[in-house]
């Protein structure tokens, strides 16, 4: 069921009085222009004219003359096969939802995201701008071939002056005409396009009739200069009428030198010319903002246009092969005029196609630019293009594009740029295929287009075909276009963009993660591949930032979950208070730069909430195996948001969709002396619960005192040496022997070693301390531990220390009852033992490397300081009544030790096998 914030409500299914409103985008908010173009005028006409362009009149003879009929048909089939694959993808995306202005850009950006969509959209815009300039210059050259003062053709009128300045003037005048039509709106453009369509259709009809009605004739060819500048005798091409011998001669390929460029032709070069003229399939999609029903008009109109142009091309190929000899085809690419019943009508067709192609490119570019500006991807650079008229016509985008086309016209000859334009078009086509492929692979339930004649095979083949054609047409332009796309995508990523469009990458990731999570079988776990998977319980992140980053370093590529318990009972609340909190916690993860998931729960008590999180956090084979808690003491909480650079910088609230400052999303730290959400009894009970669930436990004390460089993401970069001290035995149960090799002791070693793998801790030296009993000979335990460390590939310094007087007093009774935590000894003796152990640890923290056995008196020795201490965490007592005493002993044990981790491991984590 749609919620109050459901996007479905944006469609306004019912008006204020209950009247039904259309879903085709009419009356859309934001000043959109009224949609009034039909399928024929809005899609079929511009697409047909763009796919014909000037090629249909001036390059038919070129293709058939060099490639022969059979290879020409093969080229046409391959070209249209590639285009048809993209058309299928366009139809699928266009029928999967409401399509707004921007055409291909809108489809790509709303699927692949603003980074890829914006970069390709800008390239597609530039391709349309340059395509408009190419069409106009082609039109100028066609006019000057007949009317220019330097015309060399046999029928030239030679009335128009020529030269760079004159050519620029002619192009600018034509651009003014085209720009004027486009500026006045889509309605005038549609009427002008329809008029052009009628002229082109009439011209083509006259050509087709001429093939049948005109008898055989000899056609004079343009004279070619001789070797020494002398004139060669006149040459003639032959129009034979329908002749089987002519057809037979034109079946095979006959690649020769192109008389206009002097280059030797081959299959690739001829195919590139043919394909260049067919890349107009997006002309209708670019008008999506002006179509009455784009979801129906785009697929239907594009398919009709593609089928129509394919039929005309095939017909012209056959007629040319049946009636014209190869000399005429190869030496006069404009032979349609020579065989026409009325040659001026062919000229009208040539000029009309070029003019319509320029209009289609300019108005398509303006719509893409307006969509880019409206999405605010490039900021103030494109801001003027947002302006629209009262009727919704983006006239500012048209003028913006007109100015860029005028700049391109200054370059004059654009033969090399024509290949770049085609490559940019192909990049956009490949992106449309990739968008459809991504949607199909993501298997999203909402991807259910009404057009079903496609599959992921056609999409993948379309992507591969477009990329292949790019490098076939121009390898340099193809590589440059991909590099430009990457740079633009990086720019947009750095700048940030809207996140409300929906990213298909998220759907693809979900699909793949689900598949691999199902394959992650917990029954196949092995200790060789164990890694810590942490659940860090956080009350208020303001006071826990250092611990957040320290836990992030301890995870070693494993699962890291930030857990938080909100106190309350859902039965007494109108709605779930947890769900609105996720955004703030996810922003916290981003700002703290930790790789963590967030899991929140609602519970009457923190202890019950912790049990919930321990049981249900994670999924499949990725579930927490270690609980991390801050230490329960009386230290006043600090507000690290005020001192941490990542949180003290103000958030960029000017960006659309930016979240408010995190300082407003989390309450201030608890005031000293104020009641806590967790009692000491429940704190210890939570530790006991975790151990009962076979979870390892880490208690972190004074993590805020860690040097900032140790919590950074990069290398430590400090010249001062630090130690990481590990005490792999229970200091509240002082005994020698093999206690260091139990599961918990090995877990301490593993966690300390993992921390040393982090770049920020590379310079820290690992020290392991062994306590000798009164009757234990020095060296024996150290030798056994060194042998074990060698097997575990752990590089560390081993030091033996001796307990002081009274440290082991009464040890027999403690051993009989378990330890001083669980024994019945008095609080005074247990407190004395904890103080003695604390003094022993503090004494070793100030010692330099190489120190031998010693006691507290060695604490003043100068040398590297201890950055972090790992201590053995005893199990909580079985009797809950002793929980406060247990916590008090831990507080005494860790008092003034600086940053300390109390660790208790319950699972084997080390392995000596390969």
mmCIF file of C-alpha atoms in Angstrom, residues 121-122 124-133 136 175-176 178-180 182-183 358-373 381-382 384-386 394-409:
data_model
loop_
_atom_site.group_PDB
_atom_site.id
_atom_site.type_symbol
_atom_site.label_atom_id
_atom_site.label_comp_id
_atom_site.label_asym_id
_atom_site.label_seq_id
_atom_site.Cartn_x
_atom_site.Cartn_y
_atom_site.Cartn_z
ATOM 1 C CA UNK A 121 23.810 13.681 -21.810
ATOM 2 C CA UNK A 122 26.348 16.475 -22.229
ATOM 3 C CA UNK A 124 24.909 13.761 -26.679
ATOM 4 C CA UNK A 125 24.120 17.471 -26.529
ATOM 5 C CA UNK A 126 27.501 18.366 -28.050
ATOM 6 C CA UNK A 127 26.954 15.709 -30.722
ATOM 7 C CA UNK A 128 23.654 17.345 -31.678
ATOM 8 C CA UNK A 129 25.271 20.799 -31.728
ATOM 9 C CA UNK A 130 28.102 19.615 -33.958
ATOM 10 C CA UNK A 131 25.647 17.573 -36.029
ATOM 11 C CA UNK A 132 23.638 20.732 -36.700
ATOM 12 C CA UNK A 133 26.795 22.528 -37.826
ATOM 13 C CA UNK A 136 24.465 23.280 -42.328
ATOM 14 C CA UNK A 175 21.464 28.860 -38.948
ATOM 15 C CA UNK A 176 19.412 31.991 -38.308
ATOM 16 C CA UNK A 178 16.794 27.161 -38.426
ATOM 17 C CA UNK A 179 17.195 28.867 -35.048
ATOM 18 C CA UNK A 180 14.199 31.107 -35.690
ATOM 19 C CA UNK A 182 13.168 26.262 -33.270
ATOM 20 C CA UNK A 183 12.928 29.338 -31.041
ATOM 21 C CA UNK A 358 19.972 20.706 -38.876
ATOM 22 C CA UNK A 359 16.584 21.649 -37.384
ATOM 23 C CA UNK A 360 16.223 18.254 -35.758
ATOM 24 C CA UNK A 361 19.730 18.455 -34.268
ATOM 25 C CA UNK A 362 19.223 21.992 -32.971
ATOM 26 C CA UNK A 363 15.838 21.434 -31.348
ATOM 27 C CA UNK A 364 17.000 18.059 -29.976
ATOM 28 C CA UNK A 365 20.098 19.721 -28.515
ATOM 29 C CA UNK A 366 18.008 22.450 -26.911
ATOM 30 C CA UNK A 367 15.712 19.917 -25.244
ATOM 31 C CA UNK A 368 18.641 17.937 -23.889
ATOM 32 C CA UNK A 369 20.282 21.139 -22.628
ATOM 33 C CA UNK A 370 17.075 22.271 -20.956
ATOM 34 C CA UNK A 371 16.763 18.906 -19.201
ATOM 35 C CA UNK A 372 20.399 19.099 -18.044
ATOM 36 C CA UNK A 373 19.892 22.629 -16.761
ATOM 37 C CA UNK A 381 27.192 27.088 -16.340
ATOM 38 C CA UNK A 382 23.892 25.853 -17.728
ATOM 39 C CA UNK A 384 20.431 30.279 -18.298
ATOM 40 C CA UNK A 385 19.030 27.303 -20.213
ATOM 41 C CA UNK A 386 16.314 26.865 -17.559
ATOM 42 C CA UNK A 394 12.751 26.563 -23.679
ATOM 43 C CA UNK A 395 13.792 29.429 -25.929
ATOM 44 C CA UNK A 396 16.861 30.211 -23.815
ATOM 45 C CA UNK A 397 18.211 26.699 -24.412
ATOM 46 C CA UNK A 398 17.627 27.185 -28.157
ATOM 47 C CA UNK A 399 19.594 30.465 -28.132
ATOM 48 C CA UNK A 400 22.310 28.841 -26.022
ATOM 49 C CA UNK A 401 22.611 26.011 -28.549
ATOM 50 C CA UNK A 402 22.397 28.454 -31.472
ATOM 51 C CA UNK A 403 25.437 30.295 -30.108
ATOM 52 C CA UNK A 404 27.451 27.093 -29.778
ATOM 53 C CA UNK A 405 26.551 26.025 -33.329
ATOM 54 C CA UNK A 406 27.706 29.428 -34.549
ATOM 55 C CA UNK A 407 31.060 28.890 -32.847
ATOM 56 C CA UNK A 408 31.396 25.476 -34.463
ATOM 57 C CA UNK A 409 30.641 27.012 -37.868
#
